[in-house]
mmCIF file of N, CA and C in Angstrom:
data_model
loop_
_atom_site.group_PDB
_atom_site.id
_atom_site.type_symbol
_atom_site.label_atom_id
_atom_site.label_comp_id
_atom_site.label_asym_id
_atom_site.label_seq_id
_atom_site.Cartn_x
_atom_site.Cartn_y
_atom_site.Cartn_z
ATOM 1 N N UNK A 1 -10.796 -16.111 -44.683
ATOM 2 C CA UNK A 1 -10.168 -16.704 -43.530
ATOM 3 C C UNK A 1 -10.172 -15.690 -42.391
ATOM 4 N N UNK A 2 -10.617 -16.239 -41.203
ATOM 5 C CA UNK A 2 -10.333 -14.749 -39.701
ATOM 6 C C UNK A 2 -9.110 -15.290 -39.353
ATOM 7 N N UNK A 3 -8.758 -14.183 -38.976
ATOM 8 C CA UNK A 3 -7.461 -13.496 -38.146
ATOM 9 C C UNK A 3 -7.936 -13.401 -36.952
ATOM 10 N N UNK A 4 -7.149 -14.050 -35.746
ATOM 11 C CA UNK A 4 -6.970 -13.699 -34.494
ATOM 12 C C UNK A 4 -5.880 -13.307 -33.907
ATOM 13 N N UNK A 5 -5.958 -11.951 -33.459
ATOM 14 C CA UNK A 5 -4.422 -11.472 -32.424
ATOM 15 C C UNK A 5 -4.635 -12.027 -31.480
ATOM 16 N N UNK A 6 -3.409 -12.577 -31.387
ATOM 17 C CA UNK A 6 -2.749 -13.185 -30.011
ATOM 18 C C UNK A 6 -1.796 -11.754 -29.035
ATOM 19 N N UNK A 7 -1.995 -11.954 -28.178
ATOM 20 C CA UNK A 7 -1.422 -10.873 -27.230
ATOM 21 C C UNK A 7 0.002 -11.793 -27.356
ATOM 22 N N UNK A 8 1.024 -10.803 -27.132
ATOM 23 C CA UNK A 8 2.699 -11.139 -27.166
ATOM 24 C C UNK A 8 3.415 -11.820 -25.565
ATOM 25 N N UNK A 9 2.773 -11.141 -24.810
ATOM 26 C CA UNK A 9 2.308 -11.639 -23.245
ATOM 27 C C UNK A 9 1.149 -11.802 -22.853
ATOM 28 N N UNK A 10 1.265 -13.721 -22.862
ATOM 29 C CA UNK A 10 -0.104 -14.124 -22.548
ATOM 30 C C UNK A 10 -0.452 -13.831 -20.840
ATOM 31 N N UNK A 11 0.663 -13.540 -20.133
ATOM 32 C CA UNK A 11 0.319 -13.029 -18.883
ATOM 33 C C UNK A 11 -0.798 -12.299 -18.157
ATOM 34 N N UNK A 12 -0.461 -10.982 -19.368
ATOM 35 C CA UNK A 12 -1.363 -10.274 -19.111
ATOM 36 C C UNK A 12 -2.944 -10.521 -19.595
ATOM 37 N N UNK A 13 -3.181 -11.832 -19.989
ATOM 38 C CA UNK A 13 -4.448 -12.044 -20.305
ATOM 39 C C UNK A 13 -4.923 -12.450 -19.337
ATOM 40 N N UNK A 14 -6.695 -11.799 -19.133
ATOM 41 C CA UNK A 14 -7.349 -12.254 -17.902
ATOM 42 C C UNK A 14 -8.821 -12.897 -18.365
ATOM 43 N N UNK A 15 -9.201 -13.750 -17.351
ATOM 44 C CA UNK A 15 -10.418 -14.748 -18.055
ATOM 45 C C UNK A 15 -11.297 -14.138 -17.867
ATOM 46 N N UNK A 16 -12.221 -13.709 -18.592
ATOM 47 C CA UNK A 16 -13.373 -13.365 -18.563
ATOM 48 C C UNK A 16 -14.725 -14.121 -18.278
ATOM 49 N N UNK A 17 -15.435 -13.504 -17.198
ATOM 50 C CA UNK A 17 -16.886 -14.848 -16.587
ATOM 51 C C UNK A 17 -18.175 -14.446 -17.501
ATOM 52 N N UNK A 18 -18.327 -12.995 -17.168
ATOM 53 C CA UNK A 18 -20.051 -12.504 -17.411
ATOM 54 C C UNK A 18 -19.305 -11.116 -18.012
ATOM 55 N N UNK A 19 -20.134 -10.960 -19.212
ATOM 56 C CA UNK A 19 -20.099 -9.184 -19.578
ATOM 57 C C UNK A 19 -18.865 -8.832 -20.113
ATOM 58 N N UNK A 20 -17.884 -9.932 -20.151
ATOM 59 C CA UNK A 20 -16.444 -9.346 -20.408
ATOM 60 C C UNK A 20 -15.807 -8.470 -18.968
ATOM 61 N N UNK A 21 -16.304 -8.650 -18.165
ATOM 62 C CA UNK A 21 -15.662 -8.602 -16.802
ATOM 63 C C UNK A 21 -15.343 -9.935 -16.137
ATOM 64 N N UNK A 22 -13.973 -9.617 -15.271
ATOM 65 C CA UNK A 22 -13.335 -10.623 -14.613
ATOM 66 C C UNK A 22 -13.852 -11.395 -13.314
ATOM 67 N N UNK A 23 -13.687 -12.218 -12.943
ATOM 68 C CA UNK A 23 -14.173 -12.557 -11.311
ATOM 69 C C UNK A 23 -13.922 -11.683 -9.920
ATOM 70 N N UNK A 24 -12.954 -11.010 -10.246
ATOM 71 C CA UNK A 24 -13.069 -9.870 -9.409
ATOM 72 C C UNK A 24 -13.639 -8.744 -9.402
ATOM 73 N N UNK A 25 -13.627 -8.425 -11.209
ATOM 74 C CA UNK A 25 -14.513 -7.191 -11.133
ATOM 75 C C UNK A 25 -16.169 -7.353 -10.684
ATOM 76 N N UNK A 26 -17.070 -8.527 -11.023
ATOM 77 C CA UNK A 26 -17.695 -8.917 -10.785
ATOM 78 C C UNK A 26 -18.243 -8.851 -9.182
ATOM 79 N N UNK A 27 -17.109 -9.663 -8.221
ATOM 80 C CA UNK A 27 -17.605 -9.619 -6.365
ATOM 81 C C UNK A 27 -17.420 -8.079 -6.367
ATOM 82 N N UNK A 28 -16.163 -6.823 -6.798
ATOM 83 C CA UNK A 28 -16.173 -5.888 -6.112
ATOM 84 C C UNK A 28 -17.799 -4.605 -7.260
ATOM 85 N N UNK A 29 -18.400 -4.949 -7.923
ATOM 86 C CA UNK A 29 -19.223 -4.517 -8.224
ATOM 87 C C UNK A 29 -20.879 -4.705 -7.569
ATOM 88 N N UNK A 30 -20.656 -6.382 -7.126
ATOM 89 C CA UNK A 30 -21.684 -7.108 -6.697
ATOM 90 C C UNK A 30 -21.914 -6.662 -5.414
ATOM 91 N N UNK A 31 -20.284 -6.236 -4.155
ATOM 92 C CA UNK A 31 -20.683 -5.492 -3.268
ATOM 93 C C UNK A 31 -20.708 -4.004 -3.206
ATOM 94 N N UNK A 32 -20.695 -3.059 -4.194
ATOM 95 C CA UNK A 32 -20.729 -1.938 -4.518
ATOM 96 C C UNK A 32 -22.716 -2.020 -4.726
ATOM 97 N N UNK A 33 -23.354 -3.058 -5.476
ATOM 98 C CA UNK A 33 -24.224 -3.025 -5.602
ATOM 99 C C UNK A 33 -25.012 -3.293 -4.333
ATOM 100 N N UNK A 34 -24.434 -4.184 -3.891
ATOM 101 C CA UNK A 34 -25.255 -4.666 -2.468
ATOM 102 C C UNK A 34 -25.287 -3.202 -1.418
ATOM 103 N N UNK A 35 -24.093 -2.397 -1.622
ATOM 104 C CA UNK A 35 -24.335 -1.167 -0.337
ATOM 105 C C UNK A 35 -25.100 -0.155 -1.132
ATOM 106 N N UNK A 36 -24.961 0.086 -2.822
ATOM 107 C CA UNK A 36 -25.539 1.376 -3.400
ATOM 108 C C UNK A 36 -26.838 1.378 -3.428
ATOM 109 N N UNK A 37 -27.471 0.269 -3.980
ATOM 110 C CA UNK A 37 -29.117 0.118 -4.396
ATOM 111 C C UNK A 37 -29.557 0.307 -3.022
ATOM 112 N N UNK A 38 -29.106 -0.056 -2.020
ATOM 113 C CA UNK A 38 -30.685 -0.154 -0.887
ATOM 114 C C UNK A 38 -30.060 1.219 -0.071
ATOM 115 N N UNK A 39 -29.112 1.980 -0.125
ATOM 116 C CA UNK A 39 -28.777 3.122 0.318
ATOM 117 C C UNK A 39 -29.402 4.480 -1.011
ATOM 118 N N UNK A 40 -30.090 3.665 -1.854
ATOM 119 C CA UNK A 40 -30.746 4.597 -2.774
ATOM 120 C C UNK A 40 -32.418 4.793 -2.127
ATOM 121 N N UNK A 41 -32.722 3.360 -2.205
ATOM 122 C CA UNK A 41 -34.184 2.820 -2.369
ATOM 123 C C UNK A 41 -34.385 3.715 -0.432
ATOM 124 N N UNK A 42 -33.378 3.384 0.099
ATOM 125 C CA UNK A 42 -33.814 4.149 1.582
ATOM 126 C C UNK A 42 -33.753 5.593 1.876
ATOM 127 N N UNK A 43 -33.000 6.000 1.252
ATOM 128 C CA UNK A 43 -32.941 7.717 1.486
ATOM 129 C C UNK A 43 -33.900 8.147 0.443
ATOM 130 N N UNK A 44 -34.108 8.093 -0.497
ATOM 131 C CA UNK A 44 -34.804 8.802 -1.851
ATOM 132 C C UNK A 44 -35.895 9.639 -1.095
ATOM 133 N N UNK A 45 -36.564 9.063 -0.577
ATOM 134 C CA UNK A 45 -38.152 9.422 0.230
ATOM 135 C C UNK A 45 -37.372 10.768 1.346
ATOM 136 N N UNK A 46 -35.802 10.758 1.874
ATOM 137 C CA UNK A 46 -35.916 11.350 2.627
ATOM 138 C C UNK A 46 -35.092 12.601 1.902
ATOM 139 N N UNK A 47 -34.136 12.748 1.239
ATOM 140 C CA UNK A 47 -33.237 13.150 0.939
ATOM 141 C C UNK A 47 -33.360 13.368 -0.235
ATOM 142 N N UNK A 48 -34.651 13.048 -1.425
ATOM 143 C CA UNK A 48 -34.746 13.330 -2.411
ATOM 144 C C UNK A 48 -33.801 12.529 -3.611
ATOM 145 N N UNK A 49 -34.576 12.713 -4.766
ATOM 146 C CA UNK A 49 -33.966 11.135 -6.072
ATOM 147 C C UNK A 49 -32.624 11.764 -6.318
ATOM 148 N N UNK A 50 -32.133 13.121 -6.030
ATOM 149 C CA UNK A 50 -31.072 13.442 -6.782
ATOM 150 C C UNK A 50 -30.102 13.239 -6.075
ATOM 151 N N UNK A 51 -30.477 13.531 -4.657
ATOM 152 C CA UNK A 51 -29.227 13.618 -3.580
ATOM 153 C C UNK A 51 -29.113 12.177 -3.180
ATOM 154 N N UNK A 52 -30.269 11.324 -3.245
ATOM 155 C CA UNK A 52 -29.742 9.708 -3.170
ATOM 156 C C UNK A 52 -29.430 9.267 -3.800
ATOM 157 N N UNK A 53 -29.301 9.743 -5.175
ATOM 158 C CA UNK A 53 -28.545 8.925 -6.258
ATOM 159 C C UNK A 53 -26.905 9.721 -6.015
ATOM 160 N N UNK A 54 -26.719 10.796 -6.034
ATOM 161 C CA UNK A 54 -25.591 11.024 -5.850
ATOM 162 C C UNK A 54 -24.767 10.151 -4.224
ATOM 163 N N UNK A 55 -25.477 10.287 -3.460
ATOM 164 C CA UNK A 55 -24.890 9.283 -2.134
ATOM 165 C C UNK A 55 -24.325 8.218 -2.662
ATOM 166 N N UNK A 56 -25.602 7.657 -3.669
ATOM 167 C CA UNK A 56 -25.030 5.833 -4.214
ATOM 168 C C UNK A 56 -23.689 6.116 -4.759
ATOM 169 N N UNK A 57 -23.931 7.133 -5.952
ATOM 170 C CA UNK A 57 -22.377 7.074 -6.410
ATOM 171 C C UNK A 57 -21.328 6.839 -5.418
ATOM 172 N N UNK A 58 -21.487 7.562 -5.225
ATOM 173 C CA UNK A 58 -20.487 7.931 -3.734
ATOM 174 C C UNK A 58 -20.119 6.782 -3.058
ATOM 175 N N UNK A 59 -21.181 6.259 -2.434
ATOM 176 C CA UNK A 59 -20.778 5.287 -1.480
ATOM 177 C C UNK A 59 -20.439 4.025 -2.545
ATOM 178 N N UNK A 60 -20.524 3.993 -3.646
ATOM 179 C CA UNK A 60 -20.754 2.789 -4.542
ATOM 180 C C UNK A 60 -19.010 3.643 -5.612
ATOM 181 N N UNK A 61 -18.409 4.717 -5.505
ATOM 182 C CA UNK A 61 -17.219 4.721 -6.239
ATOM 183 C C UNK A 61 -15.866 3.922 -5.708
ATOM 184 N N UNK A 62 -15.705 3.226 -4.531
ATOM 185 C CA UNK A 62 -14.284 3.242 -3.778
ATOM 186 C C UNK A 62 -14.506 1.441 -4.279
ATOM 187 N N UNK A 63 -15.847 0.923 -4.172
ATOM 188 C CA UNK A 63 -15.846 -0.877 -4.751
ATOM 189 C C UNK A 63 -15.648 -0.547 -6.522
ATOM 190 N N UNK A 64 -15.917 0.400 -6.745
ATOM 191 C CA UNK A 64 -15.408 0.371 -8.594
ATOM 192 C C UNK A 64 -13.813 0.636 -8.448
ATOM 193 N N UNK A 65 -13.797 1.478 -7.996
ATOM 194 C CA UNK A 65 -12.039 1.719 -8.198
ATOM 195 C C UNK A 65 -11.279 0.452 -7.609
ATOM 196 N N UNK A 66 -11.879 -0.299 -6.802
ATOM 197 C CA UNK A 66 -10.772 -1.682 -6.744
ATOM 198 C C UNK A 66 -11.058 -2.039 -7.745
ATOM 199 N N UNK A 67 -12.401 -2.473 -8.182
ATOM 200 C CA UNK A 67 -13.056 -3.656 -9.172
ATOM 201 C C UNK A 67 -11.930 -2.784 -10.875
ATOM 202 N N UNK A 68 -11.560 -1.959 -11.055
ATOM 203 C CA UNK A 68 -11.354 -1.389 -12.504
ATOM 204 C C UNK A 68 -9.970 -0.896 -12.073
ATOM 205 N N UNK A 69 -9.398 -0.298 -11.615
ATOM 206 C CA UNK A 69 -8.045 0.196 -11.444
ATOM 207 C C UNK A 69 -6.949 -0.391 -11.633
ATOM 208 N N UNK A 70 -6.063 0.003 -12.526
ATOM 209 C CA UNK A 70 -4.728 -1.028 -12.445
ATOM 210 C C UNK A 70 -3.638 0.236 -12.874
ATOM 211 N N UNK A 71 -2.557 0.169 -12.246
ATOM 212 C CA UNK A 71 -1.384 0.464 -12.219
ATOM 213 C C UNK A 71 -0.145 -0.482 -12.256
ATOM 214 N N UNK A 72 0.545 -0.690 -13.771
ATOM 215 C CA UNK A 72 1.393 -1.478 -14.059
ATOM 216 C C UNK A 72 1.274 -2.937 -13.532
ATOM 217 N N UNK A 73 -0.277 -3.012 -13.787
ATOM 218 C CA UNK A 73 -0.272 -4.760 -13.910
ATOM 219 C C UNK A 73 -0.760 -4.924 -12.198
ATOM 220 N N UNK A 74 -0.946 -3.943 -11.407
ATOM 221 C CA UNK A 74 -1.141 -3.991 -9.771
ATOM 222 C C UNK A 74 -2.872 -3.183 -9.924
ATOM 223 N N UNK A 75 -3.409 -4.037 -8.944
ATOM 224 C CA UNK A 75 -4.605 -3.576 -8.508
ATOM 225 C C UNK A 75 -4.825 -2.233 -7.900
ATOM 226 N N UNK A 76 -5.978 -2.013 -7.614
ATOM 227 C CA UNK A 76 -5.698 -0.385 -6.037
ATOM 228 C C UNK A 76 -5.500 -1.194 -4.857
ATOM 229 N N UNK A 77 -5.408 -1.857 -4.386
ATOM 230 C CA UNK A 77 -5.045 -2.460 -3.182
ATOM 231 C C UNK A 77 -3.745 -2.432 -2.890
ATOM 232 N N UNK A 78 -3.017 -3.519 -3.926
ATOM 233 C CA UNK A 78 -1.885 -3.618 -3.698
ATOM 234 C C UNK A 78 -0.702 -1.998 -4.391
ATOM 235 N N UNK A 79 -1.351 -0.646 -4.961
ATOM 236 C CA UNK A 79 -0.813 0.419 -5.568
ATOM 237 C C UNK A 79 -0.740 1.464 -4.165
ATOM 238 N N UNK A 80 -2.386 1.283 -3.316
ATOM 239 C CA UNK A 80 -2.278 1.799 -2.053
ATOM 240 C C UNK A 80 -1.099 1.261 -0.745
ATOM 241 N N UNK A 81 -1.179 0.094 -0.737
ATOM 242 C CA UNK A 81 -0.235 -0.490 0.277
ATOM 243 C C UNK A 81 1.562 -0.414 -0.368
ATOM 244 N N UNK A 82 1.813 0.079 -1.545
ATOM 245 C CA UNK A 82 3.082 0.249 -2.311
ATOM 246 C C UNK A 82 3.331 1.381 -1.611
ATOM 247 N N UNK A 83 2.468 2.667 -1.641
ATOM 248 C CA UNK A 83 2.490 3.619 -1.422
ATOM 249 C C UNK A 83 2.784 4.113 0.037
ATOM 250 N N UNK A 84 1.608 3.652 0.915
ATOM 251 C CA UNK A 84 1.733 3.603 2.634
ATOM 252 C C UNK A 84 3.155 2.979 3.356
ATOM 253 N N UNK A 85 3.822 2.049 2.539
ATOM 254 C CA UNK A 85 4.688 1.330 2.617
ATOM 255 C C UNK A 85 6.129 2.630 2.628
ATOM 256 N N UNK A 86 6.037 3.294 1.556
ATOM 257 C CA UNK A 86 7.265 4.308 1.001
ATOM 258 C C UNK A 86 7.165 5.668 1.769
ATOM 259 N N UNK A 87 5.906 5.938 1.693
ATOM 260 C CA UNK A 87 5.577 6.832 3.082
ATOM 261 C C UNK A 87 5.487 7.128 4.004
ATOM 262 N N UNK A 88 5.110 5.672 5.079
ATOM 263 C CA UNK A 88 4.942 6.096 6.066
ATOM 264 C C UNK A 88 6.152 4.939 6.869
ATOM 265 N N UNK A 89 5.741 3.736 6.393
ATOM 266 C CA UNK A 89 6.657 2.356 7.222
ATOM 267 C C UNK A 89 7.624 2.697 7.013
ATOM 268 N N UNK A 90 8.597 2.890 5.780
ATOM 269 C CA UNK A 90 10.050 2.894 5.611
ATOM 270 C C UNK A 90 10.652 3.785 5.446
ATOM 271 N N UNK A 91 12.086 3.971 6.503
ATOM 272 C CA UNK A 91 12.535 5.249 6.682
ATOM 273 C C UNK A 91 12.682 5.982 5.513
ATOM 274 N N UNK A 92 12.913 7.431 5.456
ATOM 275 C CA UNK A 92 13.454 8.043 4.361
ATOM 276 C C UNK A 92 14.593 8.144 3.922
ATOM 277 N N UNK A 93 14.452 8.721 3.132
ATOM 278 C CA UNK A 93 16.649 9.127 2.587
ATOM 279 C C UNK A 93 16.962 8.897 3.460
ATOM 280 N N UNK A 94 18.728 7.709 3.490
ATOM 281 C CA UNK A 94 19.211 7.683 4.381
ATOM 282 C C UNK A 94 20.669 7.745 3.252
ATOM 283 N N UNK A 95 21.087 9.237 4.014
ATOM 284 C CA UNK A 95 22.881 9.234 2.783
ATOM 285 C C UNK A 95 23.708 8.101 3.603
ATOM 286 N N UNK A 96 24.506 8.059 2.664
ATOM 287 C CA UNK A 96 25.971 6.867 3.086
ATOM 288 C C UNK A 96 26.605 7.966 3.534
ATOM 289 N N UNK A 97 27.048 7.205 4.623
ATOM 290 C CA UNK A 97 27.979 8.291 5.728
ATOM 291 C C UNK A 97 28.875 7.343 6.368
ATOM 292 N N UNK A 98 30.201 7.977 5.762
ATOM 293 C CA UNK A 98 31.763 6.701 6.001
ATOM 294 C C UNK A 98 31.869 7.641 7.198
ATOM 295 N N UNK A 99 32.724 6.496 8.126
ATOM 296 C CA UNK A 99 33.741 7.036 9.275
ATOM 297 C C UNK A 99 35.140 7.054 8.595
ATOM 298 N N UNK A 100 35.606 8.792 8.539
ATOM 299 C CA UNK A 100 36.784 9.370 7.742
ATOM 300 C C UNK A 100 37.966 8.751 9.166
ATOM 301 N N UNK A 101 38.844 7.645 8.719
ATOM 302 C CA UNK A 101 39.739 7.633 10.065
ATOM 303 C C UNK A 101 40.779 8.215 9.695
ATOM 304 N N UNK A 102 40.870 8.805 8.566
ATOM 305 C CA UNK A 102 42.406 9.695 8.520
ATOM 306 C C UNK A 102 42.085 10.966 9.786
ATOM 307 N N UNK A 103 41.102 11.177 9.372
ATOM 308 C CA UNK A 103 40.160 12.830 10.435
ATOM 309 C C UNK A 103 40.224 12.127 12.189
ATOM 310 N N UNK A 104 39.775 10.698 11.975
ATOM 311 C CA UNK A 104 40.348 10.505 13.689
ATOM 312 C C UNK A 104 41.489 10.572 13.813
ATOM 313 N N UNK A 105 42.144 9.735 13.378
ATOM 314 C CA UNK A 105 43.826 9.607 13.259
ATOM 315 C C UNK A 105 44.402 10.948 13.291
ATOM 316 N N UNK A 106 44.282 12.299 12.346
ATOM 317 C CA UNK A 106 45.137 13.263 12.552
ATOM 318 C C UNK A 106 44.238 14.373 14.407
ATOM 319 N N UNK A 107 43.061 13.884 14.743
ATOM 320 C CA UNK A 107 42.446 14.802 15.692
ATOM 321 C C UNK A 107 43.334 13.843 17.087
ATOM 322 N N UNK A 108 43.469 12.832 16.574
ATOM 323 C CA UNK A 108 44.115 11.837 17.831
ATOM 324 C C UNK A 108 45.496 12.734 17.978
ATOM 325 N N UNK A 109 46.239 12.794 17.026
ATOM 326 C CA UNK A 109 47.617 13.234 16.957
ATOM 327 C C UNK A 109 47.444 14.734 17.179
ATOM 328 N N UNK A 110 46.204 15.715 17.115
ATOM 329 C CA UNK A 110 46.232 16.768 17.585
ATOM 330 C C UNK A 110 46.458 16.829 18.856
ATOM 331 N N UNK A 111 45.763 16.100 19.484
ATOM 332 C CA UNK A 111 45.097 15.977 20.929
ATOM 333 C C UNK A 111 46.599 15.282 22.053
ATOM 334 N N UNK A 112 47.653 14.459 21.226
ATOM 335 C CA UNK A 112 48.591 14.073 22.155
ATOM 336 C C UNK A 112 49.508 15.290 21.839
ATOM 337 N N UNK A 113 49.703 16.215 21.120
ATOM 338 C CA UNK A 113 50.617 17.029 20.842
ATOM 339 C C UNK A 113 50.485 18.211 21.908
ATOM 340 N N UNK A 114 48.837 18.766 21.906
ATOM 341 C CA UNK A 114 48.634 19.491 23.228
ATOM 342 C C UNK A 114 49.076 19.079 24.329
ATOM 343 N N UNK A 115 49.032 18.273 24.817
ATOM 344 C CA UNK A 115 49.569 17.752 26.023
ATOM 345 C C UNK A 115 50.874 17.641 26.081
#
């Protein structure tokens, strides 16, 4: 008889199209491919097979890291904009700071006594 595991959270299950990759990994590979291959096939002649293959990487690593990256169930998209968000948009530490009115109240009663 086979045994199939079932995941405990079907949530986290994602559908698979081609290859055991997802529909997203798929477009952000497909345009990783569309800028790497012809930024290979065009420099090679000028820049040599090693240094145009290293370019492809290059220009072809930032569509893998969306297409494969996940942080607690979040893409790189939405892990970058978490981030820009805590950094830069929203203020920092802000302490709780009471108005002490015993400290007005007794500086008030300083202030009529001088007089």
């Amino acid at each position: 008889m086979a045994f199939v595991s079932v995941p405990k959270d079907l949530t986290k299950v994602k559908t698979k199209v081609i290859f055991n990759l997802t529909k997203r990994q798929l477009i952000c590979i497909g345009i990783a491919a569309a800028f790497g291959v012809p930024f290979y096939f065009l420099t090679r002649g000028v820049l040599g097979t090693s240094n145009a293959a290293t370019g492809m990487v290059l220009l072809m690593l930032p569509a893998f890291l969306f297409a494969m990256y996940e942080k607690d169930g979040m893409p790189l998209e939405k892990v970058l904009l978490n981030i820009i968000r805590v950094k830069f948009l929203n203020p920092g530490i802000r302490p709780y700071e009471t108005e002490n009115l015993y400290s007005v109240l007794t500086e008030a009663e300083e202030n009529s006594e001088r007089k």
